[in-house]
PDB file of C-alpha atoms and ligand atoms in Angstrom:
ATOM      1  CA  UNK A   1       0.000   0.000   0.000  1.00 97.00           C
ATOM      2  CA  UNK A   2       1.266   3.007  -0.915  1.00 98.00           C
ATOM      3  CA  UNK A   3       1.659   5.845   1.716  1.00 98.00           C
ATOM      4  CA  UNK A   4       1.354   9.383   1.136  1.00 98.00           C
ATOM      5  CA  UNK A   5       2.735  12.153   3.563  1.00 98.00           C
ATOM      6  CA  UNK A   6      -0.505  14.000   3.952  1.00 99.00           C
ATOM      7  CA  UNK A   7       1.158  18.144   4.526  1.00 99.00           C
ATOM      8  CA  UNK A   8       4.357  16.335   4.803  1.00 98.00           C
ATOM      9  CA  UNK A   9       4.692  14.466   8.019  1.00 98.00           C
ATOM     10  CA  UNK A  10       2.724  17.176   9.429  1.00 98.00           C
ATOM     11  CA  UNK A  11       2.149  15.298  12.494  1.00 98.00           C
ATOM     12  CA  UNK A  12       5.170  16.157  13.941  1.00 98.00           C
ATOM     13  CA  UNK A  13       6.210  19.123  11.734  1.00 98.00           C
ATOM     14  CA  UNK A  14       4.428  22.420  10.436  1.00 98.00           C
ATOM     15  CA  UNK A  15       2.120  21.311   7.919  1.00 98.00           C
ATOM     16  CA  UNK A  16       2.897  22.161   4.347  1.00 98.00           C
ATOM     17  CA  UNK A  17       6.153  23.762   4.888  1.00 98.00           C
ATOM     18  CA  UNK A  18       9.531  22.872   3.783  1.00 98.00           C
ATOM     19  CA  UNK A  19      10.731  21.482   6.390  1.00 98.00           C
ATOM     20  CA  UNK A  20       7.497  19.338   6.507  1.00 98.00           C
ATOM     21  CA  UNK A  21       8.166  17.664   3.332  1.00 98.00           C
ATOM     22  CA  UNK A  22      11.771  17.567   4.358  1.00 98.00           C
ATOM     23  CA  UNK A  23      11.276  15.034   7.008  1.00 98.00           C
ATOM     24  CA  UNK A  24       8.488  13.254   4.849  1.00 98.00           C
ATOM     25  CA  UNK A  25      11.346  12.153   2.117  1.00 98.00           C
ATOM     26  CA  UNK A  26      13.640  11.601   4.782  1.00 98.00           C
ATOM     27  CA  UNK A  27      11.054   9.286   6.499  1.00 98.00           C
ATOM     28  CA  UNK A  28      11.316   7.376   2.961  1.00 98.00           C
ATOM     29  CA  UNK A  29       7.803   8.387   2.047  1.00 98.00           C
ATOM     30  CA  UNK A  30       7.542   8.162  -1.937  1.00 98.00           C
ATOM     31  CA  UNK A  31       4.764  10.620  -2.052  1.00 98.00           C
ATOM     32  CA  UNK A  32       4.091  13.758  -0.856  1.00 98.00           C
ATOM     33  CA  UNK A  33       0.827  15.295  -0.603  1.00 99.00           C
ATOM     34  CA  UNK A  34      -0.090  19.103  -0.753  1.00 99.00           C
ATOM     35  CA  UNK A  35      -2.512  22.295  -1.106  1.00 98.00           C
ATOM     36  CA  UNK A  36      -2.103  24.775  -3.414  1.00 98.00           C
ATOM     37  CA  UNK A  37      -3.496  28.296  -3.856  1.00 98.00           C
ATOM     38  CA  UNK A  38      -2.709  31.678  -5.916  1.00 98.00           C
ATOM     39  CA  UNK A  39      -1.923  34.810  -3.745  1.00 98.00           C
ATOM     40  CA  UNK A  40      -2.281  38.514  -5.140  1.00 98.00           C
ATOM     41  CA  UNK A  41       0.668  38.343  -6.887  1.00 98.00           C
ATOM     42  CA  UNK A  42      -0.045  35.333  -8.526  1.00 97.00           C
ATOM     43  CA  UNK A  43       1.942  32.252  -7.376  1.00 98.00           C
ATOM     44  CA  UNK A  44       1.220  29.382  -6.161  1.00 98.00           C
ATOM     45  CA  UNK A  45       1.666  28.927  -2.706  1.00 98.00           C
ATOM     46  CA  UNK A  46       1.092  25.364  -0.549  1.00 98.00           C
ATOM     47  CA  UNK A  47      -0.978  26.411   2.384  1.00 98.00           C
ATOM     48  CA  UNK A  48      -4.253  24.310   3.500  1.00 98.00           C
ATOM     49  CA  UNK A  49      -6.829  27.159   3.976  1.00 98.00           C
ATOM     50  CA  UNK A  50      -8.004  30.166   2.243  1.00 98.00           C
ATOM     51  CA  UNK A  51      -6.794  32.061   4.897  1.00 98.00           C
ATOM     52  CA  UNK A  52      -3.443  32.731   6.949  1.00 98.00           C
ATOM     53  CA  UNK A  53      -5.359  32.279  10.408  1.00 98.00           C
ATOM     54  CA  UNK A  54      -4.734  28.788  11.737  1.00 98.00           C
ATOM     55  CA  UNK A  55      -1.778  28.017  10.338  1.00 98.00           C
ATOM     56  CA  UNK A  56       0.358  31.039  10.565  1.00 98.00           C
ATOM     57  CA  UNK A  57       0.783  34.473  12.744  1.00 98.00           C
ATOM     58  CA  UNK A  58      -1.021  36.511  10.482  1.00 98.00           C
ATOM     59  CA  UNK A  59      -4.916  37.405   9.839  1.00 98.00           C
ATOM     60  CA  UNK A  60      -6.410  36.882   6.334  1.00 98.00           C
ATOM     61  CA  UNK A  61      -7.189  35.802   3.201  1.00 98.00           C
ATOM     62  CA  UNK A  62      -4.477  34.221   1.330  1.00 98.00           C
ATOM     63  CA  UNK A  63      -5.886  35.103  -2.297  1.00 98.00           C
ATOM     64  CA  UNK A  64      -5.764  39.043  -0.703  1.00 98.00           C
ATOM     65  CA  UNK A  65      -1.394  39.107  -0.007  1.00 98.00           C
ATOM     66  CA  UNK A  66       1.417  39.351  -2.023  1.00 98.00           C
ATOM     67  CA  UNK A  67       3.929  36.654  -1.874  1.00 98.00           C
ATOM     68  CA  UNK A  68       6.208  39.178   0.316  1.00 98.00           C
ATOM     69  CA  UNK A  69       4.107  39.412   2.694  1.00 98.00           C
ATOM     70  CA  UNK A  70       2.959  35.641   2.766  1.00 98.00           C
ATOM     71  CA  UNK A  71       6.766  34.567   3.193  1.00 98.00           C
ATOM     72  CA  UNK A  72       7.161  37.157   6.079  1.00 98.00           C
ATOM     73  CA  UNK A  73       4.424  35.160   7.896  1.00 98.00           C
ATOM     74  CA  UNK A  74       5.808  32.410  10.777  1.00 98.00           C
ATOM     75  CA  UNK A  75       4.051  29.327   9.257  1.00 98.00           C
ATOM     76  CA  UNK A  76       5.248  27.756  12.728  1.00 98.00           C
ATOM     77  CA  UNK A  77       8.717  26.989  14.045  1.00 97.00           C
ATOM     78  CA  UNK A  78      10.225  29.956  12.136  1.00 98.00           C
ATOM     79  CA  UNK A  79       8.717  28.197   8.862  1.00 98.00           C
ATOM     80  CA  UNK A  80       7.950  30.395   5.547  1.00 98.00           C
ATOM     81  CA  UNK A  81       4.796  29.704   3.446  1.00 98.00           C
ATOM     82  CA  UNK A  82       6.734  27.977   0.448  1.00 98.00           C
ATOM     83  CA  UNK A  83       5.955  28.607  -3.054  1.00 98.00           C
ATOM     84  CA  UNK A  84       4.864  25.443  -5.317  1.00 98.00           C
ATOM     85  CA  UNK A  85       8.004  26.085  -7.368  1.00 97.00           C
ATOM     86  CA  UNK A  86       9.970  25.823  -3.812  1.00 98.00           C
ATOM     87  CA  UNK A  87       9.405  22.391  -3.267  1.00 98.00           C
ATOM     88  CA  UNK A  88       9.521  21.268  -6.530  1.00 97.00           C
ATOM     89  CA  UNK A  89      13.211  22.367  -5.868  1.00 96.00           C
ATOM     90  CA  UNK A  90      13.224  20.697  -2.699  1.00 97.00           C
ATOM     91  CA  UNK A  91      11.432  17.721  -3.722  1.00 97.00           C
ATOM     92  CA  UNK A  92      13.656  17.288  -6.669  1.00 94.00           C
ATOM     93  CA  UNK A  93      13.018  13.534  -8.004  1.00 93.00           C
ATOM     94  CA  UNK A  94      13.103  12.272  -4.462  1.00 97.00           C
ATOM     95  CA  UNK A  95       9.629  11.577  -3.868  1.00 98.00           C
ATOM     96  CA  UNK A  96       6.565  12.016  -6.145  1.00 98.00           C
ATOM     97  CA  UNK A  97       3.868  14.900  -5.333  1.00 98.00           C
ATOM     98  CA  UNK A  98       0.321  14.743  -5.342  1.00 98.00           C
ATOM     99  CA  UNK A  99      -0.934  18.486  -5.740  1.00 98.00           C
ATOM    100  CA  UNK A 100      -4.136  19.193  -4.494  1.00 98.00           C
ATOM    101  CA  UNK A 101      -5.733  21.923  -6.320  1.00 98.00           C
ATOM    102  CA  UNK A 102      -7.922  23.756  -3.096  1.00 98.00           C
ATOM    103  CA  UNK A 103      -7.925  27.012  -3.865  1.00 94.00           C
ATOM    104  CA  UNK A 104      -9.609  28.902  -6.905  1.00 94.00           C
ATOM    105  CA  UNK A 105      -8.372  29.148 -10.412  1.00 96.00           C
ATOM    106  CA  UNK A 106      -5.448  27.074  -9.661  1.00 98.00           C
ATOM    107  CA  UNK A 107      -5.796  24.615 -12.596  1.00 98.00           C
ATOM    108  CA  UNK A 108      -4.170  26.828 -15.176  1.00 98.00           C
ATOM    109  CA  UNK A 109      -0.989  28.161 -13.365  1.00 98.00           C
ATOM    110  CA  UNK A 110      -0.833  24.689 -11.925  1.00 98.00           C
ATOM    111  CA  UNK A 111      -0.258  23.324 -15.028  1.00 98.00           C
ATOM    112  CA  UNK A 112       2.115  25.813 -16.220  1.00 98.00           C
ATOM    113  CA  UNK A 113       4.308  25.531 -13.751  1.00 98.00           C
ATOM    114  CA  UNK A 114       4.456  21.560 -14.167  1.00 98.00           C
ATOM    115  CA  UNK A 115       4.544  21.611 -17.794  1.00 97.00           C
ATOM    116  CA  UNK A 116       7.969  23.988 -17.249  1.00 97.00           C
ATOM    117  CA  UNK A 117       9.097  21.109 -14.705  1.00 96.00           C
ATOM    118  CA  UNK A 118       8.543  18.493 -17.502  1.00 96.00           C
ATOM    119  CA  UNK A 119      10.529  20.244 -19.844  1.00 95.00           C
ATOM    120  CA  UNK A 120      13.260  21.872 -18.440  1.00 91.00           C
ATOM    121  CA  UNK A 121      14.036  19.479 -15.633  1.00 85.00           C
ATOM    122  CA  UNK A 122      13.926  15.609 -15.258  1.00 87.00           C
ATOM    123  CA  UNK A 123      10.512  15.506 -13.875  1.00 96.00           C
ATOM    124  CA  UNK A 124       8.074  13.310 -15.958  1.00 97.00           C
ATOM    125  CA  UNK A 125       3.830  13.830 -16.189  1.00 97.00           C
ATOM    126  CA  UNK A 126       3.560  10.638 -13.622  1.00 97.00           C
ATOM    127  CA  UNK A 127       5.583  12.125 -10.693  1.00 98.00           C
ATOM    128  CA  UNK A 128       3.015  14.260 -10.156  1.00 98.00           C
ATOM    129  CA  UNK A 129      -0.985  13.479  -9.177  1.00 98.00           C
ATOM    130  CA  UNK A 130      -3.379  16.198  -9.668  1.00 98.00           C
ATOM    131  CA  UNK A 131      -6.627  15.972  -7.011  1.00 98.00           C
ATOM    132  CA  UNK A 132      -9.285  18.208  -6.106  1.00 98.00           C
ATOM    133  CA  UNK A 133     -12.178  18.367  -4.877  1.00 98.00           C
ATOM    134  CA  UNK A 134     -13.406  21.167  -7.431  1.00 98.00           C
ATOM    135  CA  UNK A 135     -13.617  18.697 -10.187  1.00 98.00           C
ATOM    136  CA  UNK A 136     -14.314  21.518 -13.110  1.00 97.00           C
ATOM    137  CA  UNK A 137     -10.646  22.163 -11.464  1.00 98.00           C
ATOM    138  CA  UNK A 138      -9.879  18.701 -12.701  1.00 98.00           C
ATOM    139  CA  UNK A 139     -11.214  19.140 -16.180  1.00 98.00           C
ATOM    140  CA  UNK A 140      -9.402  22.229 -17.220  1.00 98.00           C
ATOM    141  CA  UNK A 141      -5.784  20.960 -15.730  1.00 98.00           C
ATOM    142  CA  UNK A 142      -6.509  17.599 -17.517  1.00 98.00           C
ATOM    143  CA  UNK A 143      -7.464  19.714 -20.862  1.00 98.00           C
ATOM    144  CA  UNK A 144      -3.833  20.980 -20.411  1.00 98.00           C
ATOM    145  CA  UNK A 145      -1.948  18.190 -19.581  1.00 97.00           C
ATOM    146  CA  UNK A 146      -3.865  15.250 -19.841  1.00 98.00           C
ATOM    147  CA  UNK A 147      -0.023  12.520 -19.024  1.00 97.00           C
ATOM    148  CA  UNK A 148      -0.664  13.953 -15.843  1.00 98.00           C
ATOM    149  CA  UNK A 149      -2.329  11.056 -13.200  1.00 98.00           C
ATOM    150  CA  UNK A 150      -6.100  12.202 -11.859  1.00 98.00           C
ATOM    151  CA  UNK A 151      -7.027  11.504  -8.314  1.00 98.00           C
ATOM    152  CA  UNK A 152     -11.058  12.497  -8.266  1.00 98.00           C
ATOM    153  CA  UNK A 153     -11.399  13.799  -4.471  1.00 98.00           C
ATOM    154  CA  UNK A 154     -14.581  13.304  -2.669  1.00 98.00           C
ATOM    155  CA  UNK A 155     -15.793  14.281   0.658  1.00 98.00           C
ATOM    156  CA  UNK A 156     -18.761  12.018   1.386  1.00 97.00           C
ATOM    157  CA  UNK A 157     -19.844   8.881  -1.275  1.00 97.00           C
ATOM    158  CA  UNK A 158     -18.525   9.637  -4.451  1.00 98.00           C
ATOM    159  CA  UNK A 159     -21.881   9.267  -6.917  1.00 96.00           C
ATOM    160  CA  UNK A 160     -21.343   9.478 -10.489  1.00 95.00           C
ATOM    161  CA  UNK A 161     -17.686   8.651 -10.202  1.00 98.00           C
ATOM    162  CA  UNK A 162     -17.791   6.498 -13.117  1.00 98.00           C
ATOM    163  CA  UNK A 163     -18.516   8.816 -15.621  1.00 98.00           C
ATOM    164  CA  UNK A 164     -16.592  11.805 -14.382  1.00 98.00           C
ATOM    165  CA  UNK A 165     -13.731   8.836 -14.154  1.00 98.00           C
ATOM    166  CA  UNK A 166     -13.608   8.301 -17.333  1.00 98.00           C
ATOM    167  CA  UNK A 167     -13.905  11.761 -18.835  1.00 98.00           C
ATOM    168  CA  UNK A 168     -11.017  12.410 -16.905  1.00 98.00           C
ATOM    169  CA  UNK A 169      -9.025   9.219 -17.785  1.00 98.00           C
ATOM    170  CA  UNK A 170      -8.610   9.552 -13.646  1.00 98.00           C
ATOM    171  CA  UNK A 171      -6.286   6.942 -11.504  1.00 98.00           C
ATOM    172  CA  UNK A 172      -8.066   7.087  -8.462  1.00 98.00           C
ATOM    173  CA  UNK A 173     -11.108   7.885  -6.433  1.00 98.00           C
ATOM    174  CA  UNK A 174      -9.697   9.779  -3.123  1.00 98.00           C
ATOM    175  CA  UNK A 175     -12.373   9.134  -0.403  1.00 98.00           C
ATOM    176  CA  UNK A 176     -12.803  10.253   3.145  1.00 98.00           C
ATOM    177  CA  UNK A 177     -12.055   7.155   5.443  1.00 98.00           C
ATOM    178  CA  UNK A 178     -15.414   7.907   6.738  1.00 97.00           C
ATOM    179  CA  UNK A 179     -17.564   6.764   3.874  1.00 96.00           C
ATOM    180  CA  UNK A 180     -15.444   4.399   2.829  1.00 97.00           C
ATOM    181  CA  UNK A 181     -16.815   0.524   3.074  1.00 97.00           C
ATOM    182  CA  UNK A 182     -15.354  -2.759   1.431  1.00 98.00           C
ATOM    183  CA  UNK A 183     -18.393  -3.049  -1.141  1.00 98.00           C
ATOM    184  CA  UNK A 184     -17.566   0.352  -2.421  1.00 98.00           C
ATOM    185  CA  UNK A 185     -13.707  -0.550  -2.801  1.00 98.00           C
ATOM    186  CA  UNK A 186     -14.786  -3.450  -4.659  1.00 98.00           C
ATOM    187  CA  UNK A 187     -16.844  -1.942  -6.758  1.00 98.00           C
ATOM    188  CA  UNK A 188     -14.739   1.381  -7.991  1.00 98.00           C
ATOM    189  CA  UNK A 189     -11.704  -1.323  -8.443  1.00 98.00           C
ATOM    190  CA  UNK A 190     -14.283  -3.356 -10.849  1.00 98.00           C
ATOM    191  CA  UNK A 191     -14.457   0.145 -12.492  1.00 98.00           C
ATOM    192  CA  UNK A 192     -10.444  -0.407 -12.999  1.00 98.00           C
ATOM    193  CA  UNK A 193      -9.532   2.386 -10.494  1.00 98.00           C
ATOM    194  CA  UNK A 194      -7.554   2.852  -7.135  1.00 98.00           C
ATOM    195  CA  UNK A 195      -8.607   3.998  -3.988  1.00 98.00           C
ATOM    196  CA  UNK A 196      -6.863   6.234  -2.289  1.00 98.00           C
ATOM    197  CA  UNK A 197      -8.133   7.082   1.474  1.00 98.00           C
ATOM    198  CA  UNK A 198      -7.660  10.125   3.821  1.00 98.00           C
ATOM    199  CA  UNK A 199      -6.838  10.982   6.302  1.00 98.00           C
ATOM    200  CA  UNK A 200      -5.088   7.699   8.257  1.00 98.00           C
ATOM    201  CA  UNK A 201      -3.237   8.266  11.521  1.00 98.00           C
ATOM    202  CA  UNK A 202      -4.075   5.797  14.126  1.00 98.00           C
ATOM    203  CA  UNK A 203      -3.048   1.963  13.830  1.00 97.00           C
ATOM    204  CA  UNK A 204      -7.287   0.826  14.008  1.00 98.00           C
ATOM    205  CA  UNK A 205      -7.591   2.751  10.957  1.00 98.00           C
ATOM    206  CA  UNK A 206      -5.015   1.899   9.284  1.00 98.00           C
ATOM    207  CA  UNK A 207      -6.005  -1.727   9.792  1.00 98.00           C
ATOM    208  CA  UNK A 208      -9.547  -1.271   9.122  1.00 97.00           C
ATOM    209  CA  UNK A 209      -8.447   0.196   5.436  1.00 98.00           C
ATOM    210  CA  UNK A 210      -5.937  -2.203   4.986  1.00 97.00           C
ATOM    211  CA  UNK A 211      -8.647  -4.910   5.322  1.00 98.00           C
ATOM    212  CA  UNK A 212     -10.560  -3.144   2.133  1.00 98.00           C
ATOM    213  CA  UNK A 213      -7.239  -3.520   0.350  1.00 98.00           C
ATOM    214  CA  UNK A 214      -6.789   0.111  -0.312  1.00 98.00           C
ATOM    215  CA  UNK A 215      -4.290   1.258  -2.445  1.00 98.00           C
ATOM    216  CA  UNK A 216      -3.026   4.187  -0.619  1.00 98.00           C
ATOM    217  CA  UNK A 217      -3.458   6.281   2.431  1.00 98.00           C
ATOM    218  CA  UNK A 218      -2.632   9.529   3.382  1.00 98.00           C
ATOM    219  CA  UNK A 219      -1.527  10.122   6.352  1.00 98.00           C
ATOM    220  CA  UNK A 220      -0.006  12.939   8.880  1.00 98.00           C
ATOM    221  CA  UNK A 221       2.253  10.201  10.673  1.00 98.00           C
ATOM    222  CA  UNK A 222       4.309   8.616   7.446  1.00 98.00           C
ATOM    223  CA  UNK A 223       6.725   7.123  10.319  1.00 98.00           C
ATOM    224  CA  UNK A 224       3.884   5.028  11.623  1.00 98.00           C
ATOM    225  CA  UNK A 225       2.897   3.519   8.341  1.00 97.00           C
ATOM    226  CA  UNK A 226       6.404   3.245   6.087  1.00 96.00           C
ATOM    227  CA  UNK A 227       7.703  -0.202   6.344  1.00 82.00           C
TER     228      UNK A 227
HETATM  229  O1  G3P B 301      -6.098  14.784  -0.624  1.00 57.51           O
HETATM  230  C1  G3P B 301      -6.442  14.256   0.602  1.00 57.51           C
HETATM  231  C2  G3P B 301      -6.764  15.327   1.600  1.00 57.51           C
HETATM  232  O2  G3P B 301      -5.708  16.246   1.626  1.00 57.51           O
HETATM  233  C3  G3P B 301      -8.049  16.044   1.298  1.00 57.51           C
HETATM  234  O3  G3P B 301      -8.483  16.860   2.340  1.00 57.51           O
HETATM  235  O4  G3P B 301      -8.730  18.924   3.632  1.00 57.51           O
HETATM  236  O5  G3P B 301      -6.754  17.470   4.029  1.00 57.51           O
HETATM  237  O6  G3P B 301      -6.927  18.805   1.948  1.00 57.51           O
HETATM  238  P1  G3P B 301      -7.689  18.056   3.005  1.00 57.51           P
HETATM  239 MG1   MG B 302      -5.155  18.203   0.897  1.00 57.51          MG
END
């Protein structure tokens, strides 16, 4: 089963920050997961929520600051808010990275600055995953690169998968492990898909997934899971 480092191994680190993903690769995890959004001065930034609030010292909306005054934020321990491109650097071949698109209009510059990584560096369309839960997200970064893997996010049973799937030429159906259930597991790997499950941290659930024969978790404790 494969595990994914859900914000890095933000279980013991500051989620979605460098050092976060840092410790993930060092924990041997071969994925990465993050969020990305655009900020005023249009990067992409990895951050969680539309706003600054709970995970750094400042007040307010991400989409509403410059990238200066993002990276002069403490995203905790003395962490910056890094830039997509950042840990692309950081990342580097050492780990594949699933981007979740979460904030708006994402898709395109998401794409853009992938499609540079594929060309001018040695990444390749399948070390990356593209997820979202805004699937018309999904359809216009597939439009743009369609090599690149689709995970189709859903929060609570994922109806109409199927054809959505298939429009999308998708890889997986990402489901809450809360409406998750074996049937269902069966059934969307019938449909020739994966299932990939979030979020995993305690050793009950991890068992309790394991025995649907999931194909990946993500999880905020990679140590617990990497064998
Ligand atoms: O992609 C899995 C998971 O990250 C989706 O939920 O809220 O943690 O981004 P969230
Ligand atoms: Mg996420």
């Amino acid at each position: 089963m494969l595990v994914i480092a859900h914000r890095g191994a933000s279980g013991t680190q500051p989620e979605n920050t460098l050092v976060s993903f840092r410790k993930a690769i060092e924990l041997g995890a071969e994925m990465i997961e993050l969020d990305d959004h655009l900020c005023k001065t249009g990067e992409l930034v990895v951050i969680h929520d539309y706003s600054v609030n709970r995970t750094t010292n400042g007040n307010g909306f991400v989409s509403h600051k410059t990238l200066n005054e993002l990276q002069s934020l403490d995203a905790g321990n003395g962490e910056k808010i890094p830039t997509l491109h950042e840990i692309f650097e950081l990342v580097s071949g050492k780990a594949k990275i699933n981007i979740e698109l979460k904030g708006k209009h994402v898709a395109t510059e998401t794409a853009t600055l992938i499609m540079a990584a594929i060309q001018e560096k040695k990444w390749k369309a399948e070390d990356f995953v593209i997820s979202s839960f805004h699937h018309r997200q999904l359809s216009e970064f597939h439009a743009l690169i369609p090599d690149v893997p689709i995970g189709i996010l859903y929060k609570r049973h994922p109806n109409g998968y199927q054809k959505l799937a298939h429009k999308l030429n998708a890889s997986s159906i990402n489901l809450s492990i809360n409406h998750v259930n074996a049937n269902l597991v069966e059934e969307i790997h019938q449909n020739g898909l994966q299932v990939w499950i979030y979020t995993v941290n305690s050793e009950e659930e991890f068992e309790k997934v394991k025995a649907m024969s999931v194909d990946a978790i993500f999880t905020n404790f990679p140590e617990r899971f990497i064998s």
